[in-house]
Amino acid sequence: MKKYTQISDISNLSETIKEAILLKMNPYEHQHLGKNKTLVMLFFNSSLRTRLSTEKAAKNLGMDVMSLNVNDAWNLEFEDGTVMDASTSEHVKEAAKVISQYADIIAVRAFPSLKDREKDATEMVIKSFEKYATVPIVNMESATAHPLQALADAITISELSEKSRPKVVMSWAPHPRALPQAVPNSFVEMMQKMDVDLTITHPEGYELNPEITKDTPINYNQDEALKDADFVYAKNWSSYTDYGNVISRDRTWMITKEKLGHAKFMHCLPVRRNVIVEDAVLDSDQSIVMQEANNRTYAAQIVMKGILENL
Ligand SMILES: CCC[C@H](NC(=O)CCC(=O)O)C(=O)O
Ligand SMILES: NC(=O)OP(=O)(O)O
């Protein structure tokens, strides 16, 4: 593996999932790979799980880790040819090359603006690091994708599914803020590669990028969509068509025990209790959000193992 910025960087998904599950049994087995190697993590946005699980994964592999909240360093310029006489102090051309001298792998988190859809779609931040860094890049959530989360979700469903082709329903849920489409995009992309019966449910106006959803069924009736689900993956996202806007705050879309039926509840976290999902669900043994969060370490570890093996 040369990098992990998108799900398609995984050449054999079922093998990767199997290897990640095996890794959990012996997480320190490959420490020789990371000895005298450094992971640098760059955060343009907040994180708990990604920051800690990716650091844990790197240390499981014997790596050293450095983490930088980029906004505490210099305000970076990403546009080519800019006369930098305003608020940006350093161009990503220099920053990426400088960091590459300190790192063997660079991991980046940079959320979208949610203001300019076309510009967000260019994935300027992570693509700039891919272009100018001289070491492999890992995506810790970019403007349109969260491939580490999706891999952890795939591992979790593979481990906990009680049938060969489970029904997986990704359901929109309300949120007070405008959130990215990265997590739902990557979850849909990942589920399309797995042997699951995937349905997406959301209010009208919340259609994701059709280049991602493709022919995955979309049901605007949540109750109908949730019927006989085995896994319910709840997530809020802002409108893609009315880009970056909150066009519904309909609290009836909150996931309840009643709506969940016998299904297992999934969410990437952080989750707004009693907005996205009621306490009774999160506090029940139908919730597998802790297993998902634990699998973030092994998703990151199997990815970085593959990268280290190719250095
Ligand atoms: C892994 C999820 C990260 C991010 N979530 C949020 O920004 C939620 C923040 C909040 O609830 O205030 C998102 O939806 O992409
Ligand atoms: N799920 C996830 O990526 O969590 P953080 O935003 O806390 O890293």
CSV table of C-alpha atoms and ligand atoms in Angstrom, one decimal:
chain,number,residue,atom,x,y,z
A,1,MET,CA,0.0,0.0,0.0
A,2,LYS,CA,1.5,3.3,-1.1
A,3,LYS,CA,-1.0,5.6,0.7
A,4,TYR,CA,-4.5,5.5,2.2
A,5,THR,CA,-6.4,8.6,1.1
A,6,GLN,CA,-9.4,6.7,-0.4
A,7,ILE,CA,-11.0,3.3,0.1
A,8,SER,CA,-9.8,2.2,-3.4
A,9,ASP,CA,-6.3,2.2,-2.1
A,10,ILE,CA,-7.2,-1.1,-0.5
A,11,SER,CA,-6.4,-3.7,-3.1
A,12,ASN,CA,-8.2,-6.7,-1.4
A,13,LEU,CA,-10.8,-5.6,1.1
A,14,SER,CA,-11.8,-9.0,2.4
A,15,GLU,CA,-8.2,-10.0,3.0
A,16,THR,CA,-7.5,-6.6,4.7
A,17,ILE,CA,-10.5,-7.1,7.0
A,18,LYS,CA,-9.4,-10.6,7.9
A,19,GLU,CA,-5.8,-9.4,8.6
A,20,ALA,CA,-7.1,-6.6,10.7
A,21,ILE,CA,-9.1,-9.0,12.8
A,22,LEU,CA,-6.1,-11.3,13.2
A,23,LEU,CA,-4.0,-8.2,14.2
A,24,LYS,CA,-6.3,-7.6,17.2
A,25,MET,CA,-5.1,-11.0,18.6
A,26,ASN,CA,-1.4,-10.0,18.4
A,27,PRO,CA,-1.2,-6.2,18.0
A,28,TYR,CA,2.5,-5.9,18.8
A,29,GLU,CA,3.6,-8.6,16.3
A,30,HIS,CA,5.0,-6.2,13.7
A,31,GLN,CA,7.0,-3.7,15.8
A,32,HIS,CA,10.1,-4.3,13.7
A,33,LEU,CA,8.2,-2.5,10.8
A,34,GLY,CA,7.9,0.8,12.6
A,35,LYS,CA,11.2,0.8,14.5
A,36,ASN,CA,13.0,4.2,13.9
A,37,LYS,CA,10.0,5.3,11.8
A,38,THR,CA,7.9,8.4,12.6
A,39,LEU,CA,4.2,9.2,12.0
A,40,VAL,CA,3.3,12.9,11.9
A,41,MET,CA,-0.4,13.6,12.3
A,42,LEU,CA,-1.7,17.0,11.1
A,43,PHE,CA,-5.0,18.2,12.4
A,44,PHE,CA,-6.8,21.2,10.8
A,45,ASN,CA,-9.9,20.1,12.8
A,46,SER,CA,-10.9,18.6,16.1
A,47,SER,CA,-10.6,14.9,16.9
A,48,LEU,CA,-10.7,12.3,19.7
A,49,ARG,CA,-10.9,8.9,18.2
A,50,THR,CA,-8.9,9.4,15.1
A,51,ARG,CA,-6.1,11.2,17.0
A,52,LEU,CA,-5.8,8.6,19.7
A,53,SER,CA,-6.5,5.4,17.7
A,54,THR,CA,-4.1,6.4,14.9
A,55,GLU,CA,-1.3,7.2,17.5
A,56,LYS,CA,-2.0,3.9,19.2
A,57,ALA,CA,-1.9,2.0,15.9
A,58,ALA,CA,1.4,3.6,15.0
A,59,LYS,CA,2.9,2.8,18.5
A,60,ASN,CA,1.6,-0.8,18.2
A,61,LEU,CA,3.8,-0.9,15.0
A,62,GLY,CA,6.8,0.4,16.9
A,63,MET,CA,6.6,3.9,15.4
A,64,ASP,CA,7.3,7.2,17.0
A,65,VAL,CA,4.5,9.7,16.7
A,66,MET,CA,4.3,13.5,16.5
A,67,SER,CA,1.0,15.4,16.3
A,68,LEU,CA,0.4,19.0,15.2
A,69,ASN,CA,-2.7,21.1,15.4
A,70,VAL,CA,-1.8,23.0,12.2
A,71,ASN,CA,-3.8,26.0,13.2
A,72,ASP,CA,-1.4,26.5,16.1
A,73,ALA,CA,1.5,26.6,13.7
A,74,TRP,CA,1.3,28.9,10.6
A,75,ASN,CA,-1.7,29.7,8.5
A,76,LEU,CA,-1.0,27.7,5.3
A,77,GLU,CA,-1.5,28.8,1.7
A,78,PHE,CA,-2.8,26.2,-0.8
A,79,GLU,CA,-3.5,28.2,-3.9
A,80,ASP,CA,-0.7,28.3,-6.5
A,81,GLY,CA,0.8,31.7,-7.5
A,82,THR,CA,-0.7,33.6,-4.6
A,83,VAL,CA,1.1,36.8,-3.6
A,84,MET,CA,1.2,35.9,0.1
A,85,ASP,CA,0.8,39.4,1.5
A,86,ALA,CA,-2.4,38.7,3.5
A,87,SER,CA,-3.1,36.2,6.2
A,88,THR,CA,-1.2,33.1,5.0
A,89,SER,CA,2.4,32.7,6.3
A,90,GLU,CA,3.6,29.5,4.7
A,91,HIS,CA,2.8,27.7,1.4
A,92,VAL,CA,2.0,24.0,1.6
A,93,LYS,CA,4.8,23.4,-0.9
A,94,GLU,CA,7.3,24.2,1.8
A,95,ALA,CA,5.3,22.8,4.8
A,96,ALA,CA,4.7,19.4,3.1
A,97,LYS,CA,8.4,19.0,2.2
A,98,VAL,CA,9.6,20.2,5.6
A,99,ILE,CA,7.3,17.8,7.4
A,100,SER,CA,8.4,15.0,5.1
A,101,GLN,CA,11.9,15.4,6.5
A,102,TYR,CA,10.6,14.6,10.0
A,103,ALA,CA,8.1,11.9,9.0
A,104,ASP,CA,7.9,8.5,7.3
A,105,ILE,CA,4.1,8.7,7.1
A,106,ILE,CA,2.0,11.9,7.2
A,107,ALA,CA,-1.6,11.6,8.3
A,108,VAL,CA,-4.0,14.6,7.7
A,109,ARG,CA,-7.4,15.7,8.9
A,110,ALA,CA,-9.0,18.6,7.1
A,111,PHE,CA,-12.7,19.1,7.0
A,112,PRO,CA,-14.6,20.8,4.1
A,113,SER,CA,-15.5,24.5,4.0
A,114,LEU,CA,-19.1,23.5,3.3
A,115,LYS,CA,-19.3,26.8,1.4
A,116,ASP,CA,-18.0,25.9,-2.0
A,117,ARG,CA,-19.0,22.5,-3.2
A,118,GLU,CA,-16.8,22.4,-6.3
A,119,LYS,CA,-13.8,23.6,-4.3
A,120,ASP,CA,-14.4,21.1,-1.5
A,121,ALA,CA,-14.6,18.4,-4.2
A,122,THR,CA,-11.1,19.1,-5.3
A,123,GLU,CA,-9.8,17.9,-1.9
A,124,MET,CA,-7.3,20.7,-2.0
A,125,VAL,CA,-5.6,20.1,1.4
A,126,ILE,CA,-5.0,16.3,1.2
A,127,LYS,CA,-4.2,16.5,-2.5
A,128,SER,CA,-1.7,19.2,-1.8
A,129,PHE,CA,0.0,17.0,0.7
A,130,GLU,CA,-0.1,14.1,-1.7
A,131,LYS,CA,1.5,16.3,-4.4
A,132,TYR,CA,4.2,18.0,-2.3
A,133,ALA,CA,5.1,15.6,0.5
A,134,THR,CA,7.8,13.0,-0.2
A,135,VAL,CA,6.3,10.4,2.1
A,136,PRO,CA,3.0,8.4,2.1
A,137,ILE,CA,-0.2,10.2,3.1
A,138,VAL,CA,-3.0,8.8,5.2
A,139,ASN,CA,-6.5,10.4,5.3
A,140,MET,CA,-7.8,11.0,8.8
A,141,GLU,CA,-11.0,12.6,7.3
A,142,SER,CA,-10.9,15.0,4.4
A,143,ALA,CA,-13.5,17.2,2.7
A,144,THR,CA,-15.4,14.3,1.1
A,145,ALA,CA,-14.1,11.1,2.7
A,146,HIS,CA,-13.3,9.3,6.0
A,147,PRO,CA,-11.7,6.0,4.8
A,148,LEU,CA,-10.3,5.0,8.2
A,149,GLN,CA,-13.7,5.2,9.8
A,150,ALA,CA,-15.3,3.2,6.9
A,151,LEU,CA,-12.7,0.5,7.3
A,152,ALA,CA,-13.3,0.3,11.0
A,153,ASP,CA,-17.1,0.1,10.3
A,154,ALA,CA,-16.5,-2.7,7.8
A,155,ILE,CA,-14.4,-4.7,10.3
A,156,THR,CA,-17.1,-4.3,12.9
A,157,ILE,CA,-19.9,-5.5,10.7
A,158,SER,CA,-17.8,-8.4,9.5
A,159,GLU,CA,-17.1,-9.4,13.1
A,160,LEU,CA,-20.6,-9.0,14.4
A,161,SER,CA,-22.8,-10.0,11.5
A,162,GLU,CA,-24.9,-13.0,12.3
A,163,LYS,CA,-25.9,-13.7,8.6
A,164,SER,CA,-24.1,-13.9,5.3
A,165,ARG,CA,-25.8,-10.8,3.7
A,166,PRO,CA,-27.0,-8.5,6.5
A,167,LYS,CA,-29.4,-5.6,5.9
A,168,VAL,CA,-27.5,-2.4,6.6
A,169,VAL,CA,-29.5,0.9,6.7
A,170,MET,CA,-27.7,4.2,6.8
A,171,SER,CA,-30.1,6.7,8.3
A,172,TRP,CA,-29.8,10.5,8.4
A,173,ALA,CA,-30.5,12.0,11.8
A,174,PRO,CA,-31.0,15.6,12.8
A,175,HIS,CA,-28.2,17.8,14.1
A,176,PRO,CA,-28.0,21.5,15.1
A,177,ARG,CA,-24.9,22.2,13.0
A,178,ALA,CA,-24.0,21.7,9.3
A,179,LEU,CA,-21.8,18.6,9.2
A,180,PRO,CA,-19.7,17.2,6.3
A,181,GLN,CA,-20.8,14.4,3.9
A,182,ALA,CA,-17.4,12.6,4.4
A,183,VAL,CA,-18.5,9.9,6.8
A,184,PRO,CA,-21.7,8.9,4.9
A,185,ASN,CA,-19.8,9.1,1.6
A,186,SER,CA,-17.2,6.6,2.8
A,187,PHE,CA,-19.6,4.4,4.6
A,188,VAL,CA,-21.7,4.0,1.4
A,189,GLU,CA,-18.6,3.4,-0.7
A,190,MET,CA,-17.4,0.8,1.7
A,191,MET,CA,-20.8,-1.0,2.0
A,192,GLN,CA,-21.0,-1.1,-1.8
A,193,LYS,CA,-17.8,-3.2,-1.7
A,194,MET,CA,-19.2,-5.6,0.9
A,195,ASP,CA,-21.8,-8.4,0.7
A,196,VAL,CA,-24.5,-6.4,2.5
A,197,ASP,CA,-28.0,-5.3,1.5
A,198,LEU,CA,-27.6,-1.5,1.8
A,199,THR,CA,-30.4,1.1,2.0
A,200,ILE,CA,-30.0,4.8,2.6
A,201,THR,CA,-32.8,6.8,4.2
A,202,HIS,CA,-33.0,10.6,4.6
A,203,PRO,CA,-35.4,13.4,4.1
A,204,GLU,CA,-35.8,14.8,0.6
A,205,GLY,CA,-33.1,17.3,-0.2
A,206,TYR,CA,-30.4,15.3,1.6
A,207,GLU,CA,-29.4,13.2,-1.4
A,208,LEU,CA,-25.6,12.5,-1.3
A,209,ASN,CA,-23.4,12.9,-4.4
A,210,PRO,CA,-25.0,10.5,-6.9
A,211,GLU,CA,-21.5,9.6,-8.2
A,212,ILE,CA,-21.1,7.9,-4.8
A,213,THR,CA,-24.6,6.5,-4.0
A,214,LYS,CA,-24.9,5.2,-7.6
A,215,ASP,CA,-27.8,2.6,-7.6
A,216,THR,CA,-28.0,2.1,-3.8
A,217,PRO,CA,-31.7,2.3,-2.9
A,218,ILE,CA,-32.8,5.6,-1.2
A,219,ASN,CA,-36.0,5.5,0.8
A,220,TYR,CA,-37.5,8.8,2.1
A,221,ASN,CA,-39.6,6.9,4.5
A,222,GLN,CA,-37.4,6.0,7.5
A,223,ASP,CA,-39.7,3.5,9.1
A,224,GLU,CA,-40.1,1.6,5.9
A,225,ALA,CA,-36.3,1.7,5.3
A,226,LEU,CA,-35.5,0.5,8.9
A,227,LYS,CA,-37.8,-2.6,8.7
A,228,ASP,CA,-35.9,-5.8,9.4
A,229,ALA,CA,-32.6,-4.0,9.5
A,230,ASP,CA,-29.6,-5.9,11.0
A,231,PHE,CA,-27.4,-2.8,11.3
A,232,VAL,CA,-28.6,0.8,11.6
A,233,TYR,CA,-25.8,3.3,10.9
A,234,ALA,CA,-27.0,6.7,12.0
A,235,LYS,CA,-25.3,9.9,10.9
A,236,ASN,CA,-26.1,13.5,10.3
A,237,TRP,CA,-24.9,15.4,7.2
A,238,SER,CA,-25.7,18.7,5.7
A,239,SER,CA,-27.4,19.0,2.3
A,240,TYR,CA,-25.2,18.2,-0.7
A,241,THR,CA,-27.7,19.6,-3.2
A,242,ASP,CA,-28.3,22.8,-1.1
A,243,TYR,CA,-24.6,22.7,-0.3
A,244,GLY,CA,-23.6,22.9,3.4
A,245,ASN,CA,-27.1,23.9,4.6
A,246,VAL,CA,-29.2,22.4,7.3
A,247,ILE,CA,-32.6,22.1,5.5
A,248,SER,CA,-34.2,19.9,8.1
A,249,ARG,CA,-34.1,19.7,11.9
A,250,ASP,CA,-37.0,17.1,12.0
A,251,ARG,CA,-36.5,15.5,15.4
A,252,THR,CA,-38.8,12.6,14.3
A,253,TRP,CA,-35.7,11.2,12.5
A,254,MET,CA,-33.9,10.6,15.8
A,255,ILE,CA,-33.2,6.8,16.3
A,256,THR,CA,-35.2,5.3,19.1
A,257,LYS,CA,-35.4,1.7,20.5
A,258,GLU,CA,-38.7,1.3,18.8
A,259,LYS,CA,-37.3,2.2,15.4
A,260,LEU,CA,-34.2,0.1,16.0
A,261,GLY,CA,-36.2,-3.2,16.3
A,262,HIS,CA,-33.6,-6.1,16.6
A,263,ALA,CA,-30.9,-4.2,14.8
A,264,LYS,CA,-27.4,-3.3,16.1
A,265,PHE,CA,-26.8,0.5,16.3
A,266,MET,CA,-23.8,2.1,14.8
A,267,HIS,CA,-22.4,5.6,14.9
A,268,CYS,CA,-18.8,6.9,14.2
A,269,LEU,CA,-19.0,9.2,17.3
A,270,PRO,CA,-19.0,11.9,18.6
A,271,VAL,CA,-22.7,11.6,18.8
A,272,ARG,CA,-25.3,14.1,20.1
A,273,ARG,CA,-27.4,12.1,22.6
A,274,ASN,CA,-31.2,12.6,22.4
A,275,VAL,CA,-30.7,14.4,19.1
A,276,ILE,CA,-29.2,11.7,16.8
A,277,VAL,CA,-30.2,8.8,19.0
A,278,GLU,CA,-32.0,8.4,22.3
A,279,ASP,CA,-30.2,7.4,25.5
A,280,ALA,CA,-32.0,4.1,25.7
A,281,VAL,CA,-30.4,2.9,22.4
A,282,LEU,CA,-26.9,4.1,23.2
A,283,ASP,CA,-27.1,2.6,26.7
A,284,SER,CA,-28.4,-0.8,25.4
A,285,ASP,CA,-26.4,-3.9,24.3
A,286,GLN,CA,-27.8,-3.2,20.8
A,287,SER,CA,-25.3,-0.4,20.5
A,288,ILE,CA,-21.9,-1.4,19.0
A,289,VAL,CA,-20.4,2.1,18.9
A,290,MET,CA,-17.6,1.0,21.3
A,291,GLN,CA,-16.6,-1.9,19.1
A,292,GLU,CA,-16.5,0.5,16.2
A,293,ALA,CA,-14.3,2.9,18.1
A,294,ASN,CA,-12.0,0.1,19.2
A,295,ASN,CA,-11.7,-1.1,15.6
A,296,ARG,CA,-10.4,2.4,14.6
A,297,THR,CA,-7.0,1.3,16.0
A,298,TYR,CA,-6.9,-1.8,13.9
A,299,ALA,CA,-8.1,-0.1,10.8
A,300,ALA,CA,-5.3,2.4,11.1
A,301,GLN,CA,-2.8,-0.3,12.1
A,302,ILE,CA,-3.5,-2.6,9.1
A,303,VAL,CA,-3.3,0.4,6.7
A,304,MET,CA,0.0,1.7,8.2
A,305,LYS,CA,1.4,-1.9,8.3
A,306,GLY,CA,0.8,-2.1,4.6
A,307,ILE,CA,2.5,1.3,4.0
A,308,LEU,CA,5.5,0.5,6.1
A,309,GLU,CA,5.9,-2.8,4.3
A,310,ASN,CA,6.2,-0.8,1.1
A,311,LEU,CA,8.6,1.9,2.2
B,1,LIG,C1,-16.1,11.6,12.7
B,1,LIG,C2,-17.1,12.7,12.6
B,1,LIG,C3,-16.5,14.1,12.5
B,1,LIG,C4,-17.5,15.1,12.2
B,1,LIG,N1,-18.5,15.3,13.3
B,1,LIG,C5,-18.7,16.5,13.8
B,1,LIG,O1,-18.2,17.5,13.4
B,1,LIG,C6,-19.7,16.5,15.0
B,1,LIG,C7,-19.5,17.7,15.8
B,1,LIG,C8,-20.6,18.1,16.8
B,1,LIG,O2,-21.5,17.2,17.0
B,1,LIG,O3,-20.6,19.1,17.3
B,1,LIG,C9,-18.3,14.8,10.9
B,1,LIG,O4,-19.6,14.7,11.0
B,1,LIG,O5,-17.7,14.6,9.8
B,2,LIG,N1,-15.1,9.0,14.4
B,2,LIG,C1,-14.1,9.9,14.4
B,2,LIG,O1,-13.4,10.1,13.5
B,2,LIG,O2,-14.0,10.5,15.7
B,2,LIG,P1,-13.1,11.8,15.9
B,2,LIG,O3,-13.7,12.9,15.1
B,2,LIG,O4,-13.2,12.0,17.4
B,2,LIG,O5,-11.7,11.5,15.5
